[in-house]
CSV table of C-alpha atoms in Angstrom, one decimal:
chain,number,residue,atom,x,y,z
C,1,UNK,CA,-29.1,-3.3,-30.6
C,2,UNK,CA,-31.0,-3.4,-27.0
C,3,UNK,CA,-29.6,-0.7,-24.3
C,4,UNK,CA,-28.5,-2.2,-21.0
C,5,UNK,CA,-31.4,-0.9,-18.3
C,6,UNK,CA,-29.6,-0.6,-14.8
C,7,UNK,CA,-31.0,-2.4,-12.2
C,8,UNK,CA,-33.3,-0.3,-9.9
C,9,UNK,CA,-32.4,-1.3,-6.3
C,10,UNK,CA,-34.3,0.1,-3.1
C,11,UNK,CA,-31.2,1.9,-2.3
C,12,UNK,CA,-30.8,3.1,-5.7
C,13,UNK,CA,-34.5,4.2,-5.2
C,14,UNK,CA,-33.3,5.8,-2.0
C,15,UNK,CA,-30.3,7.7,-2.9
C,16,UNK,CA,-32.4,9.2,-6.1
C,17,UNK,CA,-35.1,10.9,-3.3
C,18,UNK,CA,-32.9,11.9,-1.0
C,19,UNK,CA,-30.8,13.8,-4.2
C,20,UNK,CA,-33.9,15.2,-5.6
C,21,UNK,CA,-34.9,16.2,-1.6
C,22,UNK,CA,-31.8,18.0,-1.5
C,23,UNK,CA,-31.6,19.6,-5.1
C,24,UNK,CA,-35.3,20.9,-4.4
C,25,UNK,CA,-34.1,22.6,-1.0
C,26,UNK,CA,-30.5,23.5,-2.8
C,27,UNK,CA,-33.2,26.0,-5.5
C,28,UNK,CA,-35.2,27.4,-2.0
C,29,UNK,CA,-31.5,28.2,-0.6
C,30,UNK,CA,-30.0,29.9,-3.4
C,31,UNK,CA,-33.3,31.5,-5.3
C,32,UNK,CA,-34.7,32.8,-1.7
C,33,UNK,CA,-31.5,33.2,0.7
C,34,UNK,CA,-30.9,31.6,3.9
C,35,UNK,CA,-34.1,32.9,5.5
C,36,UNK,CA,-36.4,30.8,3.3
C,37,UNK,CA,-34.3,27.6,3.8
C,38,UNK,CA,-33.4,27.3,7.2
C,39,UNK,CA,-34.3,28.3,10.6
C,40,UNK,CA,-31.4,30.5,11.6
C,41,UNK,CA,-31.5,33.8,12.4
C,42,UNK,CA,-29.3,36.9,14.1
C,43,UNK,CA,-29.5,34.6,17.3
C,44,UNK,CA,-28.8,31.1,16.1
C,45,UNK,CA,-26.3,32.1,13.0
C,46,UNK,CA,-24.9,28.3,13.3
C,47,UNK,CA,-27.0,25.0,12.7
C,48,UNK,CA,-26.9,22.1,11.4
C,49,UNK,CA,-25.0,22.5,8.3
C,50,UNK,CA,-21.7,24.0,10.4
C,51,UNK,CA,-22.2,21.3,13.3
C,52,UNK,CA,-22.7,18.0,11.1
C,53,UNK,CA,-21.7,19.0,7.5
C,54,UNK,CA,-18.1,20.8,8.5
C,55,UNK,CA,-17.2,20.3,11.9
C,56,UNK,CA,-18.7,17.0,11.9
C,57,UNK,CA,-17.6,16.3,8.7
C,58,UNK,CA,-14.0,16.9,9.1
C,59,UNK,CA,-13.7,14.5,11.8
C,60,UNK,CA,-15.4,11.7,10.0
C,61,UNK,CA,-12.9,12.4,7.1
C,62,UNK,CA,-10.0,11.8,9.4
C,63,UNK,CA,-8.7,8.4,8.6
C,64,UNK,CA,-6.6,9.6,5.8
C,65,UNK,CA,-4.0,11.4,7.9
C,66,UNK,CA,-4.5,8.7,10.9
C,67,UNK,CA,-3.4,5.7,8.1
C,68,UNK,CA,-1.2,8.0,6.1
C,69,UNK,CA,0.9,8.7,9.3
C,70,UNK,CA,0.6,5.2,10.7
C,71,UNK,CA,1.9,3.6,7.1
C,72,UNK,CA,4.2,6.1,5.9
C,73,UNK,CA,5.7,8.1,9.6
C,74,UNK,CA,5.4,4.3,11.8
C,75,UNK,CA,6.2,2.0,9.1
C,76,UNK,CA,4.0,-0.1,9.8
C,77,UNK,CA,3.3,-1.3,6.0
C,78,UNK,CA,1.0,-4.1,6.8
C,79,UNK,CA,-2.0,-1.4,6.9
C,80,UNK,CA,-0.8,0.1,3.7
C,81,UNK,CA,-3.9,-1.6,2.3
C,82,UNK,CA,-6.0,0.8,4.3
C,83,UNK,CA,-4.4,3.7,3.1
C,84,UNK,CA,-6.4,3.7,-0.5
C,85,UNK,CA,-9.8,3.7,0.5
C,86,UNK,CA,-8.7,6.2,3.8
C,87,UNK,CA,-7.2,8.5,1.4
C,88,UNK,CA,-10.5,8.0,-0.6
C,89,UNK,CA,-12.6,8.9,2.3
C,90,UNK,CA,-10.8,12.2,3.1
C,91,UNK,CA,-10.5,13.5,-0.4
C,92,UNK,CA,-14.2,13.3,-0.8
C,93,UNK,CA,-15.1,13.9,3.2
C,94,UNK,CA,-13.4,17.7,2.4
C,95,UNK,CA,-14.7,18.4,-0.6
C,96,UNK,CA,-18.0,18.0,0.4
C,97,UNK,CA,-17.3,20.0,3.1
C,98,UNK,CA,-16.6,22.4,1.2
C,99,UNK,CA,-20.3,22.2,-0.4
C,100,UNK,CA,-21.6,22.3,2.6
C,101,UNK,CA,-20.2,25.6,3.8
C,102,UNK,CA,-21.0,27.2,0.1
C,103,UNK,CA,-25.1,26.6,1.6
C,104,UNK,CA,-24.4,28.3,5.2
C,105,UNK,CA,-22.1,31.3,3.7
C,106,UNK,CA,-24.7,34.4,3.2
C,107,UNK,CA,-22.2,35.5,0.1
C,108,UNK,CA,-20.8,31.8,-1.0
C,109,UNK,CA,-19.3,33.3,-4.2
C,110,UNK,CA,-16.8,35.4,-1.9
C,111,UNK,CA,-15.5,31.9,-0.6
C,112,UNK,CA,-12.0,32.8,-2.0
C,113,UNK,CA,-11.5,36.2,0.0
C,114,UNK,CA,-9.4,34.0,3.0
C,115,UNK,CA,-6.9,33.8,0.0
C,116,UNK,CA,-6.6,37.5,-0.5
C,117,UNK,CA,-7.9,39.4,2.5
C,118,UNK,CA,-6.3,37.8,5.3
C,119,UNK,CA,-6.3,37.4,8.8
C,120,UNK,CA,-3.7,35.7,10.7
C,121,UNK,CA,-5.2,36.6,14.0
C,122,UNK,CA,-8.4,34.7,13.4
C,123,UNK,CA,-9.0,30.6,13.8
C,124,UNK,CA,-11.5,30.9,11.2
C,125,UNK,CA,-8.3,31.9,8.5
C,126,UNK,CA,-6.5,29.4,9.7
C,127,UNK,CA,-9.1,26.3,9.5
C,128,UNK,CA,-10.1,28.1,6.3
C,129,UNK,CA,-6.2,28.0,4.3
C,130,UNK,CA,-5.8,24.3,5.9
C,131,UNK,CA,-9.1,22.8,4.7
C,132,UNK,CA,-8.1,24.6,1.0
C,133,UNK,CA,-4.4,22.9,1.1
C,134,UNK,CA,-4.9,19.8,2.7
C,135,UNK,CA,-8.2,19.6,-0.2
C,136,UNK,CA,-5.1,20.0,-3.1
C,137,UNK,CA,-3.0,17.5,-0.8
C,138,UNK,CA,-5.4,14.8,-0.7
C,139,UNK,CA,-6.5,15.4,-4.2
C,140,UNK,CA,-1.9,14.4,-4.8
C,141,UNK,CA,-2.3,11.6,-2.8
C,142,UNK,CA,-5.3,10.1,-4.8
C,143,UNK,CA,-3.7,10.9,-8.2
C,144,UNK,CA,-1.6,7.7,-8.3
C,145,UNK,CA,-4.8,5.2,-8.0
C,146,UNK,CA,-6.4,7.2,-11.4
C,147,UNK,CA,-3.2,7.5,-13.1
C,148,UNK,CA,-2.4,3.9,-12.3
C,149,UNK,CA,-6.2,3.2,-13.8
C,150,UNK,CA,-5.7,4.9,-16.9
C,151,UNK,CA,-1.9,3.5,-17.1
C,152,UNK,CA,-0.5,6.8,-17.0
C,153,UNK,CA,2.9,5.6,-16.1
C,154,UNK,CA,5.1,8.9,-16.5
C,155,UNK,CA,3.0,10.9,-14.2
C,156,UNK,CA,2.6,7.8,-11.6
C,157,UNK,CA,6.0,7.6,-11.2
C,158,UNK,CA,6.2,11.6,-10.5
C,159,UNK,CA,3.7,11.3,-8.0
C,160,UNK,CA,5.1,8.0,-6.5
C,161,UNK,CA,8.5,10.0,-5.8
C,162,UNK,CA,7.0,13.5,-4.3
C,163,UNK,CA,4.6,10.4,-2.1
C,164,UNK,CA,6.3,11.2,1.3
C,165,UNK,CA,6.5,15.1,1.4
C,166,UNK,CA,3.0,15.2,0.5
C,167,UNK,CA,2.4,12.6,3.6
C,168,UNK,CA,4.1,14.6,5.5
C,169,UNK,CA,2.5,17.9,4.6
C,170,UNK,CA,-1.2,16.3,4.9
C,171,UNK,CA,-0.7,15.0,8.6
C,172,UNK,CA,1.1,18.7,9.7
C,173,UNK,CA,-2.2,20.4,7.9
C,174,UNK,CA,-4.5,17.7,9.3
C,175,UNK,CA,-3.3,18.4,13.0
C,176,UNK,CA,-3.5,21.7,12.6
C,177,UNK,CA,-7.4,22.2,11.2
C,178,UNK,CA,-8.5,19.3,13.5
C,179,UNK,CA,-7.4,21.0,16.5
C,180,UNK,CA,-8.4,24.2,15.6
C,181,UNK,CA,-12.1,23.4,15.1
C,182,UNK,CA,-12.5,23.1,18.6
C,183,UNK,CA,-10.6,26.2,19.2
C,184,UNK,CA,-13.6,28.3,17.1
C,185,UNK,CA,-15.6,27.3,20.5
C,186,UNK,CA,-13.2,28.4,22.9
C,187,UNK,CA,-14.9,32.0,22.4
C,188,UNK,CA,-17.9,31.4,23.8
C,189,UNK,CA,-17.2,30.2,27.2
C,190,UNK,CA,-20.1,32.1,29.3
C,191,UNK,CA,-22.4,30.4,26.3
C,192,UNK,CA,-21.5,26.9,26.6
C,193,UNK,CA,-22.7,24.1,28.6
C,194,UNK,CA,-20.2,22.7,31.1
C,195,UNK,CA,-20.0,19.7,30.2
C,196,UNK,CA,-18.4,20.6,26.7
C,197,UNK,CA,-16.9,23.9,27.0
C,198,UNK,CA,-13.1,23.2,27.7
C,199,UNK,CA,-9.8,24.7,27.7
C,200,UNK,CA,-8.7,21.3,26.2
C,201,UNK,CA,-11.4,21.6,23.4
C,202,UNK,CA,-8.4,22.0,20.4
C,203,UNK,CA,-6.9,18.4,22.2
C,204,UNK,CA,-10.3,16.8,22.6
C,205,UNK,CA,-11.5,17.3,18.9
C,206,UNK,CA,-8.0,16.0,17.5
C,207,UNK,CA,-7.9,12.9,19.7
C,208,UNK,CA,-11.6,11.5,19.0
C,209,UNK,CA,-11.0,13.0,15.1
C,210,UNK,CA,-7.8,10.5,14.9
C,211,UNK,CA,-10.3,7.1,17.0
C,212,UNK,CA,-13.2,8.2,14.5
C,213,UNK,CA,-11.4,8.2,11.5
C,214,UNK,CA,-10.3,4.9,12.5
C,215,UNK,CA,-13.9,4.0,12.5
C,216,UNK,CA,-14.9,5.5,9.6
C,217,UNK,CA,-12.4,3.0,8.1
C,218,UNK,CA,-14.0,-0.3,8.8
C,219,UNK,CA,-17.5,1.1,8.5
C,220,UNK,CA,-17.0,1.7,4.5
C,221,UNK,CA,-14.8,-1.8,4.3
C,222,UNK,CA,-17.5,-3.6,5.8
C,223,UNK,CA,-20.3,-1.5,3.6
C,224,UNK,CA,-17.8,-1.8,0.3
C,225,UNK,CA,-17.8,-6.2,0.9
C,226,UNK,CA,-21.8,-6.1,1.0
C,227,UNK,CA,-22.2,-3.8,-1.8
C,228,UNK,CA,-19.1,-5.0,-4.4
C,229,UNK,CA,-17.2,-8.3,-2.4
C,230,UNK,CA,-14.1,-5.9,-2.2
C,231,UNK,CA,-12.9,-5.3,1.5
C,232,UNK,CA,-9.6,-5.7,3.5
C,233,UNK,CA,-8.4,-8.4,5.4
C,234,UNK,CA,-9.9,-9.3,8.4
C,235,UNK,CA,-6.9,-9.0,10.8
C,236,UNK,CA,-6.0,-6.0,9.7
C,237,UNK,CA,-9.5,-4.8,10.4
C,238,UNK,CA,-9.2,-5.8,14.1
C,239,UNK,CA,-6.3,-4.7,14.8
C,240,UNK,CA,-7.7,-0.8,13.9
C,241,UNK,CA,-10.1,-1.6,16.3
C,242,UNK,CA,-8.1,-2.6,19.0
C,243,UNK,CA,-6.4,1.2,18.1
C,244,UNK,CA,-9.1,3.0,17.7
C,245,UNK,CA,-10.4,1.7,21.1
C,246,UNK,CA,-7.7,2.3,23.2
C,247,UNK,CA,-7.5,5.7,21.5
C,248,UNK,CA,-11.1,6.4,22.7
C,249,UNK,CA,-10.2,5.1,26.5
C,250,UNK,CA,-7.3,7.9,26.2
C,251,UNK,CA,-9.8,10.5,24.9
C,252,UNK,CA,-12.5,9.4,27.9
C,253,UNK,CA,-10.1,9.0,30.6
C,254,UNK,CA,-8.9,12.5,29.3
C,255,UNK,CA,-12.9,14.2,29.7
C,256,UNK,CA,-13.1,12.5,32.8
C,257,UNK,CA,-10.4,14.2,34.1
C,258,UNK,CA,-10.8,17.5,32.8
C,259,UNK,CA,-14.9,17.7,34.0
C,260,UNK,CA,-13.4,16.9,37.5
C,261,UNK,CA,-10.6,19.6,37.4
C,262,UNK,CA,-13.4,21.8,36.2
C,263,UNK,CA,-15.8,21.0,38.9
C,264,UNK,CA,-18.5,20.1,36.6
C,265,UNK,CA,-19.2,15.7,37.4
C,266,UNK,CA,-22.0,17.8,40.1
C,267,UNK,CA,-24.1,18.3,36.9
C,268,UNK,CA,-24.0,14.8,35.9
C,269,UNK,CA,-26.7,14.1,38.6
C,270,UNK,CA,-29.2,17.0,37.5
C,271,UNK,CA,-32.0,15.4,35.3
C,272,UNK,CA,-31.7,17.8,32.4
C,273,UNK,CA,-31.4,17.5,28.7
C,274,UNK,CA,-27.9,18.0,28.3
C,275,UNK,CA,-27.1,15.2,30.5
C,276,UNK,CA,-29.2,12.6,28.8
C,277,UNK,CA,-27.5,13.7,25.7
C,278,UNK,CA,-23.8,13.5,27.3
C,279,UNK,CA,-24.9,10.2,28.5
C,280,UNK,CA,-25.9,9.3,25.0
C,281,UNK,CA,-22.2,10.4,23.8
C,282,UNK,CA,-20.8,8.0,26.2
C,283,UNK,CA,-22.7,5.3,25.7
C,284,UNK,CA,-22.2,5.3,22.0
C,285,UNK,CA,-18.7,6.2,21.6
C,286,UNK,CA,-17.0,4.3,24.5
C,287,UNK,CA,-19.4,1.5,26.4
C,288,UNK,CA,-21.0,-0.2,23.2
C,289,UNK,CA,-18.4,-0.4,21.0
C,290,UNK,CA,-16.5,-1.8,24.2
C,291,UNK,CA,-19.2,-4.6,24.7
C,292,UNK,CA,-19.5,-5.3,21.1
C,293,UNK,CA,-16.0,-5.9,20.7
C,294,UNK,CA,-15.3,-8.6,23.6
C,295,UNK,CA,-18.3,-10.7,22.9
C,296,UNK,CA,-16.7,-14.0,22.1
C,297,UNK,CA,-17.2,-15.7,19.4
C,298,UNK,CA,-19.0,-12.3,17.6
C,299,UNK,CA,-17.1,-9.6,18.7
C,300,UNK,CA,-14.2,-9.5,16.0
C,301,UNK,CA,-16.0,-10.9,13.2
C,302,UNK,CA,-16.3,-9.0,10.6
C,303,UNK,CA,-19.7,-8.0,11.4
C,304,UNK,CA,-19.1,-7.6,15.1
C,305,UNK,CA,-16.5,-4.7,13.8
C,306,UNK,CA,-18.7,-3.5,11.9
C,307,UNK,CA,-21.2,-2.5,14.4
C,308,UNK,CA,-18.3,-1.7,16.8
C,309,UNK,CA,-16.7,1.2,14.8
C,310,UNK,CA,-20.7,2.0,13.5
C,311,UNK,CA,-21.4,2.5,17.2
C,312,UNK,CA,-18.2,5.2,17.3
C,313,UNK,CA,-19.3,6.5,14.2
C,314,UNK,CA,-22.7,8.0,15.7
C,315,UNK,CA,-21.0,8.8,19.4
C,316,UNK,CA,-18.6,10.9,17.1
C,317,UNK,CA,-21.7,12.7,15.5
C,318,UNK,CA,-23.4,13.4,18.8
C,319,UNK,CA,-20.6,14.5,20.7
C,320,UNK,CA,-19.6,17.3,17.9
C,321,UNK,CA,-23.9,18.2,17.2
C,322,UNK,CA,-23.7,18.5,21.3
C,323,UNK,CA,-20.4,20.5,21.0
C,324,UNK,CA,-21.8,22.8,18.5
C,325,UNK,CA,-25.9,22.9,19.2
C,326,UNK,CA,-26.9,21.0,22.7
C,327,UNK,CA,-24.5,23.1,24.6
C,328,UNK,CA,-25.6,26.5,23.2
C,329,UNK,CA,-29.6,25.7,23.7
C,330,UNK,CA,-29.4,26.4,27.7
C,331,UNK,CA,-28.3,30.2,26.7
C,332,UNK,CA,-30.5,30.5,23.8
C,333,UNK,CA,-33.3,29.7,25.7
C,334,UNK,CA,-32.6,31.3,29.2
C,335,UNK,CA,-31.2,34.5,27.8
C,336,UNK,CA,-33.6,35.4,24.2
C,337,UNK,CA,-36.1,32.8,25.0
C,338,UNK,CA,-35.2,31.0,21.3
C,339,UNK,CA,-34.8,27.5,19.9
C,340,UNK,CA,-33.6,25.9,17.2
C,341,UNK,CA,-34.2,22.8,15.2
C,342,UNK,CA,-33.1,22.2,11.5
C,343,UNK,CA,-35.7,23.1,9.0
C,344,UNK,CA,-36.6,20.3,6.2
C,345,UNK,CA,-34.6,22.4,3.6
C,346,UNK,CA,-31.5,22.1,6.4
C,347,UNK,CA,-31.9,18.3,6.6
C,348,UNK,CA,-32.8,17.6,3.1
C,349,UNK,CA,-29.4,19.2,2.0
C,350,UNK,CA,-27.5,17.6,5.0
C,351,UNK,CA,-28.9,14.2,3.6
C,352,UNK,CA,-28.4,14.9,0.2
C,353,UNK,CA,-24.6,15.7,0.8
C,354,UNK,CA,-24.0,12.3,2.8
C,355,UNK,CA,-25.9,10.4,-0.1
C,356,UNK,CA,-23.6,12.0,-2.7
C,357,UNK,CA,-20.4,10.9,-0.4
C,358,UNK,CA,-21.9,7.3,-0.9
C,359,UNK,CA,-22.7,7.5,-4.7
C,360,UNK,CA,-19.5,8.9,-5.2
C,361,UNK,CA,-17.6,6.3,-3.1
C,362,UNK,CA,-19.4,3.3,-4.4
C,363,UNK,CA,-18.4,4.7,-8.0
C,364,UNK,CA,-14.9,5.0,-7.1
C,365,UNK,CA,-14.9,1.4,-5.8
C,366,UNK,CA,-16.3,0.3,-8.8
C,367,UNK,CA,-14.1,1.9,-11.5
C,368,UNK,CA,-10.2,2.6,-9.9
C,369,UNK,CA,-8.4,0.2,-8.0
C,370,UNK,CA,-9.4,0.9,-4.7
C,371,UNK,CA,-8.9,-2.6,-3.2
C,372,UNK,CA,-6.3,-4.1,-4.9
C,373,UNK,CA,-7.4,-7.7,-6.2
C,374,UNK,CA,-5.1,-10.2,-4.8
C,375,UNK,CA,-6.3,-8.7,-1.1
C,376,UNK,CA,-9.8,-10.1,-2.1
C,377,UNK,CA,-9.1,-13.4,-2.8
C,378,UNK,CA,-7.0,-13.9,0.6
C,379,UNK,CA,-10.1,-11.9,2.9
C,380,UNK,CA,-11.8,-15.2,1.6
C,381,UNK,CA,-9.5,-17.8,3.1
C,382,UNK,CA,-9.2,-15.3,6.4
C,383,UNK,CA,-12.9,-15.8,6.8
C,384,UNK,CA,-12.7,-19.2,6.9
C,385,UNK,CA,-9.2,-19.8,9.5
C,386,UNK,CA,-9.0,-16.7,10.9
C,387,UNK,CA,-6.2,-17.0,12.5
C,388,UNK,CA,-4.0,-19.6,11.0
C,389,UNK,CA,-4.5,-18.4,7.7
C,390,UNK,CA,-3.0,-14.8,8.6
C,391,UNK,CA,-0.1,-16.0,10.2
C,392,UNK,CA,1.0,-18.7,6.2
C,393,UNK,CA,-0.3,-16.6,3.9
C,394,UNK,CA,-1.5,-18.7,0.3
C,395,UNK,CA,1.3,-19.9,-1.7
C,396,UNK,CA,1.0,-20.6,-5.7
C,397,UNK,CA,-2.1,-19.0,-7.4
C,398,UNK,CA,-4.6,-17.7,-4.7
C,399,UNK,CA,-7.9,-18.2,-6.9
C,400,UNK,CA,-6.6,-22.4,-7.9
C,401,UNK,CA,-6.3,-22.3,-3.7
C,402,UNK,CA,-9.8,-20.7,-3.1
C,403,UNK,CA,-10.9,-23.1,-5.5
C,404,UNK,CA,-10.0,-26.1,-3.7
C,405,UNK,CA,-11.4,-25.3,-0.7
């Protein structure tokens, strides 16, 4: 009997080096310590793995509570399509957040102590006991898709029923830990740059968490129709645009004001680092994805979306690696004369941990119903008749239909 090879793909290829990268760097970390992997030290204690693997992180795994609330609180059930692969996104988003803190803690096997030696007073705690609960909430809300896989109908049911309090619980939890990351920086006012030290830090981070999660969304529908032909409809997919944009104009009309009120716009004239890199924010998280989307014709295809909510995607990331390293380097430099850049071992594991999101995701995809079937079929006819098609949806056996045409 001949064994089935699997196909070797470039990205398969990819995925394998950027693992191995990362496992090599994970053996420096944990056999040498911290000092031998990164480039922090007593001055820098926070790089690259608290800026883009949690705080970033957590806001790229936001689109589980933004779809959960907009299904299950707003009724509006035509997006209950999204919720699967949301839900999908945040349950592995946080957990490997999680990983990613157990490489900056200096004693990662004392990870549990916020369960037993706590602190109320502290914004650490509380990010800490929301990231553990709403981990075991998503993990709930994902059960039903691997129950209903493995036709466990008993337990499906159970779930199915205890579905709303568990909603409900993940959206209070998600509010809460969003917010609060950007309350860990309201600490270090004299440190920050003006441009992104702000009382309204906690409101900022939650806003653009909720438009990025939004994002995040159509980025992995779009990636999961290339990679496996499964993806959402079309309309639906615009419409989260047309959200998440108008949620961005809220959370930039919002900065605006608040740099005024602050007196800081003056700074947006000096030729300096941090202002090429606020520019940078701005150009990727509101103008582009603004342009993208109104070209006619392009604009709301399904690759014009695509490259819309992409564009968010990375203004998310530099906003939040600005938030939590551009803004600091101005007092690290003026005041200890130090710097600080990731070290290989730092990146390697950073690009590791996205790789294994991927792996994991395209794995899901491929073995639980993520996309339910029939929603394939129709995405096919949308393509064609966009419009038309939305508004009479196929009658009689979709696949006969698709046929025909």
């Amino acid at each position: 009997m001949k064994l089935a090879m699997p196909r070797i793909t470039f990205w398969k290829v990819t995925a394998a080096v950027f693992l191995l990268g990362g496992l090599t760097a994970t053996i420096i970390r944990f056999g040498w310590g911290l000092g031998a992997a990164t480039n922090l030290s007593d001055i820098t204690p926070w790089g690259l793995w608290i800026g883009f693997d949690v705080v970033t992180g957590v806001g790229l795994a936001a689109g589980g509570f933004t779809l959960a609330g907009i299904v299950y609180i707003f009724h509006l059930k035509r997006f209950k399509p999204i919720v699967r692969p949301a839900i999908l996104t945040a349950f592995l988003g946080y957990s490997l957040v999680i990983v990613g803190l157990l490489f900056d803690l200096g004693r990662p096997w004392a990870i549990w102590h916020a369960l037993i030696y706590q602190n109320p007073h502290s914004v650490l705690f509380e990010v800490a006991m929301c990231v553990m609960i709403y981990t075991t909430v998503l993990a709930l809300e994902f059960s039903p898709v691997v129950l209903e896989r493995f036709k466990l109908h008993r337990a499906l049911k159970v779930m199915k029923a205890i579905t709303i309090p568990l909603i409900i619980a993940g959206i209070l939890l998600s509010m809460l830990h969003q917010s609060s990351l950007g309350s860990l920086y309201l600490i270090v006012p004299q440190k920050m740059h003006a441009f992104w030290y702000s009382p309204m830090l906690p409101v900022f981070f939650f806003i653009s968490a909720v438009g990025v999660g939004l994002g995040m969304t159509i980025v992995e529908s779009y990636l999961s129709a290339r990679a496996f032909g499964k993806t959402l409809e079309t309309p639906l997919l615009r419409d989260l645009a047309r959200i998440m944009l108008g949620v961005l104009l809220v959370y930039w009309t919002m900065r605006g004001i608040d740099l005024f009120r602050r007196d800081a716009l003056h700074f947006l004239a000096e030729p300096s680092f941090e202002t090429s890199m606020l520019y940078l924010e701005v150009t990727l998280m509101l103008i582009v994805p603004l342009l993208l989307f109104n070209i006619r014709g392009w604009g709301q295809s399904r690759a014009g979306l695509f490259f819309t909510a992409f564009s968010v995607v990375l203004g998310f990331m530099t906003n939040r690696l600005n938030v939590t390293m551009t803004s600091l380097e101005a007092y690290y430099r003026d005041n200890f004369g130090a710097s600080y850049f990731p070290s290989i071992g730092e990146l390697a594991v950073t690009i590791s941990i996205v790789t294994a999101g991927f792996v994991l995701f395209a794995y899901a995809v491929k073995y639980l119903p993520i996309f339910p079937e029939h929603e394939e079929e129709t995405v096919l006819r949308i393509n064609d008749e966009p419009e038309r098609t939305a508004a009479h949806p196929v009658e009689g056996n979709p696949a006969a239909e698709l046929h025909r045409h």
